[in-house]
Tab-separated table of C-alpha atoms in Angstrom:
chain	number	residue	atom	x	y	z
A	1476	MET	CA	0.029	0.006	0.033
A	1477	ASN	CA	1.237	3.481	-0.865
A	1478	ILE	CA	-0.163	6.763	0.521
A	1479	THR	CA	0.896	10.174	-0.776
A	1480	ARG	CA	-0.295	13.702	-0.180
A	1481	ARG	CA	-0.412	16.654	-2.572
A	1482	ASN	CA	-1.056	20.101	-0.979
A	1483	ILE	CA	-3.245	22.242	-3.220
A	1484	ASP	CA	-2.691	25.308	-1.026
A	1485	ASP	CA	-2.324	26.118	2.730
A	1486	LEU	CA	-5.873	24.968	3.441
A	1487	ASN	CA	-6.510	22.145	0.979
A	1488	ALA	CA	-4.850	18.942	0.136
A	1489	VAL	CA	-5.519	15.617	-1.655
A	1490	VAL	CA	-4.381	12.241	-0.254
A	1491	THR	CA	-4.057	9.363	-2.655
A	1492	VAL	CA	-4.241	5.843	-1.288
A	1493	GLU	CA	-3.127	2.967	-3.502
A	1494	VAL	CA	-4.535	-0.363	-2.466
A	1495	ASN	CA	-2.870	-3.400	-3.999
A	1496	LYS	CA	-4.223	-6.864	-4.251
A	1497	GLU	CA	-1.907	-8.251	-1.637
A	1498	ASP	CA	-3.357	-5.672	0.803
A	1499	TYR	CA	-6.843	-7.100	0.658
A	1500	ALA	CA	-6.858	-10.513	-1.013
A	1501	PRO	CA	-6.034	-12.559	2.107
A	1502	LYS	CA	-8.910	-10.912	4.076
A	1503	VAL	CA	-11.386	-11.472	1.136
A	1504	GLU	CA	-10.305	-15.121	0.891
A	1505	ALA	CA	-10.820	-15.696	4.627
A	1506	VAL	CA	-14.268	-14.178	4.585
A	1507	LEU	CA	-15.268	-16.244	1.519
A	1508	LYS	CA	-14.121	-19.481	3.207
A	1509	ASN	CA	-16.174	-18.538	6.270
A	1510	TYR	CA	-19.191	-17.921	4.057
A	1511	ALA	CA	-18.639	-21.341	2.404
A	1512	LYS	CA	-18.924	-23.019	5.779
A	1513	THR	CA	-22.200	-21.379	6.702
A	1514	ALA	CA	-23.963	-20.530	3.439
A	1515	THR	CA	-27.345	-22.106	2.804
A	1516	ILE	CA	-28.125	-22.432	-0.914
A	1517	PRO	CA	-30.906	-24.656	-2.309
A	1518	GLY	CA	-29.529	-27.900	-3.877
A	1519	PHE	CA	-26.430	-28.010	-1.711
A	1520	ARG	CA	-25.688	-29.263	1.798
A	1521	LYS	CA	-24.650	-26.629	4.335
A	1522	GLY	CA	-20.883	-26.280	4.092
A	1523	ALA	CA	-20.720	-28.023	0.706
A	1524	VAL	CA	-21.462	-25.077	-1.587
A	1525	PRO	CA	-18.796	-24.738	-4.338
A	1526	MET	CA	-16.435	-21.822	-3.849
A	1527	SER	CA	-17.134	-20.691	-7.390
A	1528	MET	CA	-20.772	-20.173	-6.459
A	1529	ILE	CA	-19.883	-18.410	-3.204
A	1530	LYS	CA	-17.661	-16.023	-5.152
A	1531	LYS	CA	-20.332	-15.402	-7.772
A	1532	GLN	CA	-22.993	-14.674	-5.147
A	1533	TYR	CA	-21.045	-12.870	-2.428
A	1534	GLY	CA	-17.690	-11.962	-3.876
A	1535	LYS	CA	-18.339	-8.446	-5.096
A	1536	ALA	CA	-19.936	-7.336	-1.837
A	1537	ILE	CA	-17.168	-8.902	0.278
A	1538	LEU	CA	-14.473	-7.312	-1.950
A	1539	LEU	CA	-16.024	-3.837	-1.532
A	1540	GLU	CA	-16.322	-4.227	2.215
A	1541	GLU	CA	-12.773	-5.560	2.837
A	1542	VAL	CA	-11.162	-3.027	0.537
A	1543	ASN	CA	-13.092	-0.236	2.346
A	1544	LYS	CA	-11.895	-1.589	5.697
A	1545	VAL	CA	-8.278	-1.616	4.590
A	1546	LEU	CA	-8.707	1.775	3.041
A	1547	GLN	CA	-10.203	3.486	6.118
A	1548	GLU	CA	-7.784	1.801	8.582
A	1549	ASN	CA	-4.674	2.840	6.688
A	1550	LEU	CA	-5.999	6.379	5.861
A	1551	ASN	CA	-6.730	7.067	9.585
A	1552	LYS	CA	-3.351	5.667	10.503
A	1553	TYR	CA	-1.663	7.975	7.961
A	1554	LEU	CA	-3.495	11.090	9.226
A	1555	GLN	CA	-2.377	10.229	12.779
A	1556	GLN	CA	1.274	9.513	11.849
A	1557	GLU	CA	1.531	12.667	9.753
A	1558	LYS	CA	-0.159	14.742	12.599
A	1559	LEU	CA	-2.452	16.360	10.029
A	1560	ASP	CA	-4.873	18.695	11.724
A	1561	ILE	CA	-7.985	18.556	9.504
A	1562	LEU	CA	-11.440	20.013	9.543
A	1563	GLY	CA	-14.425	17.749	9.015
A	1564	ASN	CA	-13.587	14.299	7.504
A	1565	PRO	CA	-11.718	13.288	4.368
A	1566	LEU	CA	-14.039	13.482	1.317
A	1567	PRO	CA	-13.673	10.792	-1.396
A	1568	LYS	CA	-13.269	12.144	-4.857
A	1569	VAL	CA	-15.630	10.607	-7.434
A	1570	ASP	CA	-13.793	8.777	-10.221
A	1571	GLU	CA	-16.174	8.079	-13.077
A	1572	HIS	CA	-13.732	5.513	-14.585
A	1573	PHE	CA	-13.133	3.615	-11.440
A	1574	ASN	CA	-13.041	-0.161	-12.194
A	1575	TRP	CA	-13.695	-2.734	-9.493
A	1576	GLU	CA	-12.611	-5.462	-11.979
A	1577	ALA	CA	-9.042	-4.294	-11.636
A	1578	GLU	CA	-6.844	-5.877	-9.003
A	1579	ASP	CA	-5.129	-2.717	-7.802
A	1580	TYR	CA	-7.077	0.414	-6.842
A	1581	LYS	CA	-6.355	4.099	-6.330
A	1582	PHE	CA	-8.537	6.389	-4.214
A	1583	ASP	CA	-8.258	10.117	-3.791
A	1584	PHE	CA	-9.510	12.051	-0.731
A	1585	GLU	CA	-9.938	15.783	-0.317
A	1586	LEU	CA	-8.731	17.220	2.977
A	1587	GLY	CA	-9.610	20.572	4.570
A	1588	LEU	CA	-6.597	21.662	6.596
A	1589	THR	CA	-6.856	23.679	9.837
A	1590	PRO	CA	-5.458	27.245	9.257
A	1591	THR	CA	-2.278	28.278	10.974
A	1592	PHE	CA	-2.600	31.360	13.218
A	1593	GLU	CA	-1.715	32.697	16.635
A	1594	VAL	CA	-3.907	34.419	19.261
A	1595	ASP	CA	-2.452	37.456	20.948
A	1596	LEU	CA	-4.395	38.184	24.159
A	1597	SER	CA	-2.234	41.144	25.047
A	1598	LYS	CA	-3.529	43.271	22.154
A	1599	ALA	CA	-7.062	43.655	23.472
A	1600	LYS	CA	-8.328	47.179	24.069
A	1601	ASN	CA	-11.409	48.839	25.507
A	1602	LEU	CA	-12.627	45.821	27.405
A	1603	THR	CA	-14.378	46.219	30.774
A	1604	GLN	CA	-14.912	43.700	33.643
A	1605	TYR	CA	-17.907	44.843	35.610
A	1606	LYS	CA	-18.237	44.507	39.372
A	1607	ILE	CA	-21.972	44.745	40.159
A	1608	VAL	CA	-22.894	46.010	43.600
A	1609	ALA	CA	-26.217	45.805	45.305
A	1610	ASP	CA	-26.906	49.514	46.121
A	1611	ASP	CA	-29.103	50.903	48.867
A	1612	LYS	CA	-32.129	51.293	46.556
A	1613	MET	CA	-31.995	47.606	45.557
A	1614	LEU	CA	-31.687	46.459	49.182
A	1615	GLU	CA	-34.598	48.589	50.231
A	1616	ASP	CA	-36.735	47.307	47.390
A	1617	GLN	CA	-35.820	43.739	48.231
A	1618	VAL	CA	-36.696	44.245	51.942
A	1619	MET	CA	-40.060	45.693	50.871
A	1620	ARG	CA	-40.657	42.811	48.442
A	1621	ILE	CA	-39.967	40.386	51.279
A	1622	ARG	CA	-42.365	42.230	53.603
A	1623	LYS	CA	-45.093	42.132	50.931
A	1624	GLN	CA	-44.459	38.468	50.199
A	1625	TYR	CA	-44.934	37.549	53.777
A	1626	GLY	CA	-47.579	40.144	54.495
A	1627	LYS	CA	-51.353	39.875	54.435
A	1628	MET	CA	-52.926	39.977	51.001
A	1629	ILE	CA	-56.166	41.920	50.817
A	1630	SER	CA	-58.420	41.367	47.780
A	1631	LYS	CA	-59.903	44.551	46.238
A	1632	ASP	CA	-62.271	45.453	43.465
A	1633	THR	CA	-60.927	48.936	42.500
A	1634	ILE	CA	-57.331	49.787	41.627
A	1635	GLU	CA	-55.277	52.298	43.634
A	1636	ALA	CA	-51.563	53.196	43.492
A	1637	GLY	CA	-49.442	50.440	45.022
A	1638	ASP	CA	-51.857	47.663	44.347
A	1639	ASP	CA	-50.821	44.291	42.834
A	1640	ILE	CA	-52.664	43.779	39.573
A	1641	ALA	CA	-53.014	40.420	37.688
A	1642	GLY	CA	-54.537	39.860	34.243
A	1643	THR	CA	-53.818	39.113	30.615
A	1644	PHE	CA	-52.090	41.039	27.834
A	1645	ASN	CA	-53.676	40.572	24.473
A	1646	ASN	CA	-53.041	41.527	20.835
A	1647	GLU	CA	-54.555	39.076	18.350
A	1648	GLU	CA	-52.562	40.435	15.280
A	1649	LYS	CA	-49.228	39.793	16.995
A	1650	GLY	CA	-50.400	36.610	18.685
A	1651	ILE	CA	-49.931	38.036	22.155
A	1652	ASN	CA	-51.980	36.390	24.931
A	1653	ASN	CA	-49.887	36.406	28.016
A	1654	PRO	CA	-50.695	36.541	31.739
A	1655	GLY	CA	-48.986	39.261	33.709
A	1656	GLN	CA	-48.737	40.520	37.299
A	1657	PHE	CA	-47.326	43.861	38.344
A	1658	THR	CA	-47.611	47.008	40.380
A	1659	LEU	CA	-48.005	50.326	38.525
A	1660	ASP	CA	-44.501	51.500	39.346
A	1661	VAL	CA	-43.226	48.918	36.829
A	1662	PHE	CA	-44.332	51.225	33.995
A	1663	ASN	CA	-41.906	53.946	32.690
A	1664	ASP	CA	-44.805	55.809	31.109
A	1665	LYS	CA	-46.694	57.347	34.082
A	1666	LYS	CA	-49.578	58.562	31.909
A	1667	GLN	CA	-50.307	54.954	30.897
A	1668	ALA	CA	-49.855	53.797	34.485
A	1669	ASP	CA	-52.458	56.298	35.576
A	1670	LEU	CA	-55.015	54.691	33.198
A	1671	PHE	CA	-55.353	51.911	35.711
A	1672	ILE	CA	-56.317	54.144	38.726
A	1673	GLY	CA	-60.018	53.602	39.451
A	1674	LYS	CA	-60.391	50.640	37.115
A	1675	LYS	CA	-62.201	47.486	38.360
A	1676	VAL	CA	-61.857	43.735	37.959
A	1677	GLY	CA	-63.126	42.851	34.475
A	1678	ASP	CA	-62.193	46.222	32.929
A	1679	VAL	CA	-59.890	46.358	29.955
A	1680	VAL	CA	-57.021	48.924	29.705
A	1681	THR	CA	-55.467	49.651	26.318
A	1682	LEU	CA	-51.689	50.344	26.473
A	1683	ASN	CA	-49.196	51.468	23.868
A	1684	THR	CA	-45.921	49.543	23.972
A	1685	LYS	CA	-43.693	52.421	22.916
A	1686	GLY	CA	-41.843	53.673	25.976
A	1687	LEU	CA	-44.129	51.586	28.286
A	1688	PHE	CA	-41.192	50.142	30.260
A	1689	ALA	CA	-37.799	51.485	31.144
A	1690	ASP	CA	-36.162	48.865	28.865
A	1691	ASP	CA	-37.272	46.574	26.212
A	1692	HIS	CA	-36.302	43.416	28.041
A	1693	GLN	CA	-39.265	44.045	30.456
A	1694	LEU	CA	-41.470	44.302	27.366
A	1695	MET	CA	-40.115	40.866	26.222
A	1696	ASP	CA	-40.856	39.344	29.659
A	1697	TYR	CA	-44.396	40.609	29.889
A	1698	LEU	CA	-45.526	40.198	26.221
A	1699	LYS	CA	-43.330	37.225	25.359
A	1700	VAL	CA	-42.179	38.776	22.021
A	1701	SER	CA	-38.769	37.930	20.488
A	1702	HIS	CA	-35.617	39.995	20.881
A	1703	ASP	CA	-35.684	40.785	17.151
A	1704	ASP	CA	-39.262	42.074	17.303
A	1705	VAL	CA	-39.232	44.001	20.594
A	1706	HIS	CA	-36.891	46.960	19.652
A	1707	GLY	CA	-39.039	49.898	18.502
A	1708	LEU	CA	-42.243	47.943	18.962
A	1709	ASP	CA	-45.192	50.325	18.708
A	1710	ILE	CA	-48.504	48.628	18.992
A	1711	ASN	CA	-51.529	48.642	21.311
A	1712	VAL	CA	-52.189	45.761	23.689
A	1713	ASP	CA	-55.316	45.255	25.798
A	1714	PHE	CA	-54.818	44.258	29.437
A	1715	THR	CA	-57.865	42.585	31.013
A	1716	ILE	CA	-57.872	43.074	34.788
A	1717	GLU	CA	-58.566	39.820	36.541
A	1718	GLU	CA	-57.444	40.328	40.094
A	1719	VAL	CA	-56.511	43.236	42.367
A	1720	ASN	CA	-54.750	42.794	45.679
A	1721	ASN	CA	-53.017	44.993	48.148
A	1722	ALA	CA	-50.325	43.529	50.344
A	1723	GLU	CA	-50.163	44.772	53.857
A	1724	PRO	CA	-46.388	44.538	54.480
A	1725	ALA	CA	-45.319	42.194	57.250
A	1726	GLU	CA	-43.676	43.758	60.321
A	1727	LEU	CA	-39.908	43.528	60.474
A	1728	ASN	CA	-39.652	41.627	63.734
A	1729	GLN	CA	-37.898	38.525	65.036
A	1730	GLU	CA	-40.687	36.209	63.945
A	1731	LEU	CA	-40.191	37.269	60.300
A	1732	PHE	CA	-36.405	37.057	60.641
A	1733	ASP	CA	-36.612	33.471	62.021
A	1734	LYS	CA	-39.045	32.462	59.285
A	1735	LEU	CA	-36.674	33.779	56.568
A	1736	PHE	CA	-33.303	32.638	57.870
A	1737	GLY	CA	-33.891	30.144	60.655
A	1738	GLU	CA	-34.251	30.765	64.340
A	1739	GLY	CA	-31.714	33.138	65.819
A	1740	ASN	CA	-29.601	33.628	62.643
A	1741	VAL	CA	-30.670	37.196	61.964
A	1742	SER	CA	-31.753	39.753	64.476
A	1743	SER	CA	-31.895	43.095	62.639
A	1744	VAL	CA	-32.838	44.759	59.337
A	1745	GLU	CA	-29.180	45.487	58.734
A	1746	GLU	CA	-28.327	41.833	58.953
A	1747	ILE	CA	-31.122	41.009	56.444
A	1748	LYS	CA	-29.711	43.619	54.025
A	1749	GLU	CA	-26.218	42.172	54.369
A	1750	LYS	CA	-27.455	38.703	53.516
A	1751	ILE	CA	-29.470	40.016	50.523
A	1752	LYS	CA	-26.359	41.865	49.402
A	1753	GLN	CA	-24.170	38.793	49.633
A	1754	ASP	CA	-26.601	36.623	47.750
A	1755	ALA	CA	-27.334	39.205	45.093
A	1756	GLU	CA	-23.707	40.069	44.433
A	1757	THR	CA	-22.820	36.318	44.131
A	1758	GLN	CA	-25.430	36.125	41.323
A	1759	PHE	CA	-24.280	39.361	39.841
A	1760	GLU	CA	-20.698	38.109	39.716
A	1761	SER	CA	-21.800	35.210	37.511
A	1762	GLN	CA	-23.563	37.555	35.089
A	1763	ALA	CA	-20.657	39.942	34.985
A	1764	ASN	CA	-18.244	37.109	34.399
A	1765	GLN	CA	-20.347	35.774	31.461
A	1766	LYS	CA	-20.448	39.243	29.959
A	1767	PHE	CA	-16.659	39.577	30.222
A	1768	LEU	CA	-16.202	36.185	28.629
A	1769	ASN	CA	-18.616	37.100	25.803
A	1770	ASP	CA	-16.892	40.376	25.276
A	1771	VAL	CA	-13.410	38.802	25.019
A	1772	THR	CA	-14.836	36.179	22.716
A	1773	GLU	CA	-16.227	38.838	20.380
A	1774	TYR	CA	-12.898	40.688	20.453
A	1775	LEU	CA	-11.007	37.504	19.600
A	1776	LEU	CA	-13.379	36.720	16.717
A	1777	THR	CA	-12.954	40.252	15.311
A	1778	ASP	CA	-9.226	40.554	15.879
A	1779	THR	CA	-7.961	37.049	14.989
A	1780	LYS	CA	-7.734	36.788	11.214
A	1781	PHE	CA	-7.493	33.538	9.244
A	1782	ASP	CA	-9.010	31.898	6.248
A	1783	LEU	CA	-10.985	28.633	6.258
A	1784	PRO	CA	-11.208	25.998	3.497
A	1785	ALA	CA	-14.747	27.239	2.846
A	1786	THR	CA	-15.313	25.311	-0.471
A	1787	PHE	CA	-14.301	22.047	1.133
A	1788	LEU	CA	-16.364	22.691	4.274
A	1789	LYS	CA	-19.521	23.362	2.275
A	1790	LYS	CA	-19.050	20.034	0.299
A	1791	TRP	CA	-18.435	18.271	3.633
A	1792	ILE	CA	-21.551	19.815	5.159
A	1793	GLN	CA	-23.605	18.335	2.322
A	1794	THR	CA	-22.623	14.807	3.410
A	1795	VAL	CA	-22.345	14.912	7.166
A	1796	GLY	CA	-26.006	14.764	8.240
A	1797	GLU	CA	-28.464	11.907	8.103
A	1798	THR	CA	-30.067	13.533	4.991
A	1799	PRO	CA	-27.742	14.898	2.269
A	1800	LEU	CA	-28.103	18.653	1.718
A	1801	THR	CA	-28.258	20.529	-1.545
A	1802	PRO	CA	-25.412	22.955	-2.390
A	1803	GLU	CA	-27.776	25.801	-1.525
A	1804	GLN	CA	-28.698	24.287	1.884
A	1805	ALA	CA	-25.009	23.677	2.581
A	1806	GLU	CA	-24.180	27.305	1.801
A	1807	GLU	CA	-26.812	28.484	4.350
A	1808	GLU	CA	-25.624	26.037	6.986
A	1809	TYR	CA	-22.036	27.060	6.514
A	1810	ALA	CA	-23.040	30.771	6.954
A	1811	ARG	CA	-24.826	29.896	10.200
A	1812	SER	CA	-21.975	27.811	11.596
A	1813	GLU	CA	-18.843	29.678	10.390
A	1814	LYS	CA	-18.628	31.968	13.426
A	1815	GLY	CA	-18.968	29.056	15.761
A	1816	LEU	CA	-16.328	27.124	13.952
A	1817	ARG	CA	-13.938	30.104	14.017
A	1818	TYR	CA	-14.365	30.439	17.761
A	1819	GLN	CA	-13.777	26.647	18.314
A	1820	LEU	CA	-10.514	26.942	16.510
A	1821	ILE	CA	-9.571	30.214	18.432
A	1822	GLU	CA	-10.538	28.589	21.767
A	1823	GLY	CA	-8.440	25.414	20.893
A	1824	LYS	CA	-5.470	27.662	20.049
A	1825	VAL	CA	-5.790	29.627	23.314
A	1826	MET	CA	-5.887	26.305	25.209
A	1827	SER	CA	-2.773	24.942	23.478
A	1828	GLN	CA	-0.855	28.233	23.711
A	1829	ASN	CA	-1.517	28.486	27.449
A	1830	ASN	CA	-1.433	24.684	28.154
A	1831	LEU	CA	-4.989	24.694	29.578
A	1832	GLN	CA	-6.005	21.132	30.497
A	1833	ILE	CA	-8.511	19.465	32.827
A	1834	THR	CA	-7.431	16.651	35.140
A	1835	PHE	CA	-9.862	14.098	36.441
A	1836	GLU	CA	-9.258	15.330	39.969
A	1837	GLU	CA	-10.209	18.886	38.969
A	1838	LEU	CA	-13.400	17.510	37.399
A	1839	LYS	CA	-14.226	15.561	40.549
A	1840	ASP	CA	-13.602	18.480	42.845
A	1841	TYR	CA	-15.767	20.739	40.719
A	1842	THR	CA	-18.596	18.279	40.607
A	1843	ALA	CA	-18.347	17.809	44.416
A	1844	GLN	CA	-18.575	21.592	45.016
A	1845	MET	CA	-21.592	21.817	42.714
A	1846	ILE	CA	-23.317	18.980	44.502
A	1847	ARG	CA	-22.658	20.458	47.972
A	1848	LYS	CA	-24.166	23.760	46.778
A	1849	GLN	CA	-27.217	22.013	45.439
A	1850	MET	CA	-27.702	19.987	48.621
A	1851	ALA	CA	-27.392	23.192	50.750
A	1852	GLN	CA	-30.289	24.673	48.755
A	1853	PHE	CA	-32.468	21.862	50.070
A	1854	GLY	CA	-31.309	22.236	53.638
A	1855	GLN	CA	-28.568	19.557	53.681
A	1856	MET	CA	-25.793	21.773	55.000
A	1857	ASN	CA	-23.320	19.134	56.146
A	1858	PRO	CA	-23.401	16.090	53.950
A	1859	THR	CA	-20.740	13.460	54.614
A	1860	ASP	CA	-17.868	13.068	52.225
A	1861	ALA	CA	-18.987	9.539	51.487
A	1862	ASP	CA	-22.419	10.749	50.418
A	1863	VAL	CA	-20.979	13.429	48.140
A	1864	ASP	CA	-18.379	11.008	46.664
A	1865	GLY	CA	-21.183	8.504	45.851
A	1866	ILE	CA	-23.165	11.138	43.970
A	1867	VAL	CA	-20.059	12.355	42.181
A	1868	ALA	CA	-19.399	8.797	41.025
A	1869	ARG	CA	-22.869	8.425	39.684
A	1870	VAL	CA	-22.768	11.759	37.892
A	1871	LEU	CA	-19.373	11.117	36.246
A	1872	SER	CA	-20.475	7.728	34.999
A	1873	ASN	CA	-22.738	9.603	32.561
A	1874	GLN	CA	-20.645	10.689	29.547
A	1875	GLU	CA	-23.056	13.545	28.708
A	1876	GLU	CA	-22.641	14.937	32.216
A	1877	VAL	CA	-18.860	14.546	31.982
A	1878	LYS	CA	-18.919	16.591	28.752
A	1879	ARG	CA	-21.182	19.264	30.198
A	1880	LEU	CA	-19.139	19.616	33.403
A	1881	SER	CA	-15.836	19.508	31.555
A	1882	ASP	CA	-17.063	22.472	29.430
A	1883	GLN	CA	-17.948	24.380	32.558
A	1884	VAL	CA	-14.506	23.746	34.124
A	1885	MET	CA	-12.726	24.829	30.926
A	1886	SER	CA	-14.947	27.920	30.676
A	1887	GLU	CA	-13.879	28.856	34.245
A	1888	LYS	CA	-10.205	28.300	33.277
A	1889	MET	CA	-10.622	30.487	30.224
A	1890	LEU	CA	-12.242	33.192	32.187
A	1891	ASN	CA	-9.342	33.253	34.764
A	1892	LEU	CA	-6.839	33.304	31.921
A	1893	TYR	CA	-8.642	36.224	30.265
A	1894	LYS	CA	-8.837	38.173	33.551
A	1895	GLU	CA	-5.077	37.597	33.971
A	1896	LYS	CA	-3.827	38.227	30.401
A	1897	VAL	CA	-6.376	40.422	28.657
A	1898	ALA	CA	-5.966	44.183	29.367
A	1899	HIS	CA	-9.205	45.539	30.802
A	1900	GLU	CA	-10.767	48.065	33.119
A	1901	VAL	CA	-12.563	46.969	36.238
A	1902	LYS	CA	-15.658	49.181	36.669
A	1903	GLU	CA	-18.067	49.151	39.682
A	1904	VAL	CA	-21.761	49.582	38.733
A	1905	ASN	CA	-25.157	48.919	40.144
A	1906	TYR	CA	-27.415	46.397	38.352
A	1907	GLU	CA	-29.363	48.967	36.382
A	1908	GLN	CA	-26.069	50.415	35.062
A	1909	PHE	CA	-24.894	46.947	34.155
A	1910	ILE	CA	-28.055	46.230	32.151
A	1911	ALA	CA	-27.575	49.541	30.358
A	1912	ALA	CA	-23.971	48.702	29.544
A	1913	SER	CA	-24.921	45.222	28.352
A	1914	TYR	CA	-27.845	46.049	26.149
A	1915	GLY	CA	-27.421	49.734	25.415
A	1916	GLU	CA	-30.636	50.661	27.164
């Protein structure tokens, strides 16, 4: 067997595999003999079928199968030995004059080669890592929310300022039919908020979406419209009032403190605010980290320039799924997936340049920490090591979970690397400022 490679350019190559008779003939002969022992053909005893008949009936199929096995085995071995970094899989070139009656065969395969490039993290500019703090207004709002949640709910018929209102948003043309619950201070447009004052259960209030909320993401939440449709949305929606309640806030006393945090753990409003602050800022840190990771990712995608073997990849996309795609469908799929492929290559390069790896011990430790946090949420504050280790073992026996958790661990490593090596400003903001910075609103 002889295998050679011809580079078309930096991103494309053709590998030629020459399969000679001696490479496959012994394997074909062995399979034919096995068929002869087991074949059942009318007019012949089992095991007594002439080899000429076995070859006539099964020979071509066995030849194709054994040649393909030899071909794939040696092609894969060649790619490994040559350390060829390829995209997709080798694509066989169609030879219209191929002759299976010949004894020696030649097969050509197209390869898409991974581009050569470097990633320079030190060149980044104008990137910000946000530190989100829970400010006094947020803490006061949270305390009041808790007081209302645990307070006494009084059902009403007529709406006044401060009431809790439940009902349904509706716009038939846009397919909006969504339940909502709010107090009037949620609206940015005070004139529209005032339309509710004095209304009763069963009344319908017509609202205009333009400027109704302080930011469009609230509009998305209440009306369940898509991100693409929400910006600049200017339509009327009807809100049917179905329930009006007014919460008489609970008193801030030791009984409430014990109900919220366990007996004796909190004894003042200041301590409640401190706990709220800690919990909120832990959640905020996760959101801020994700934004920083996303921002660095976008920078790397913009700044790291390299070409892809696009023609090869489009041909490969046509063949890779369960159902073959047309060239037009493959073109569309390539356009959708190109950005993701580029970042996979960039991410892989960052990992290799900085020797980022995951050990099994790291994966076990990460999984154990995650499990302890989940158990704590259900009141199991001090599980034994044996209990946690048993759950870890079960989780890591699932390959899908191993992949998911490994991705999380590597994402954490990438984040830490970016914080260390990517030049950036650390900026302290409250949550509203963070939302404005994230979404431009």
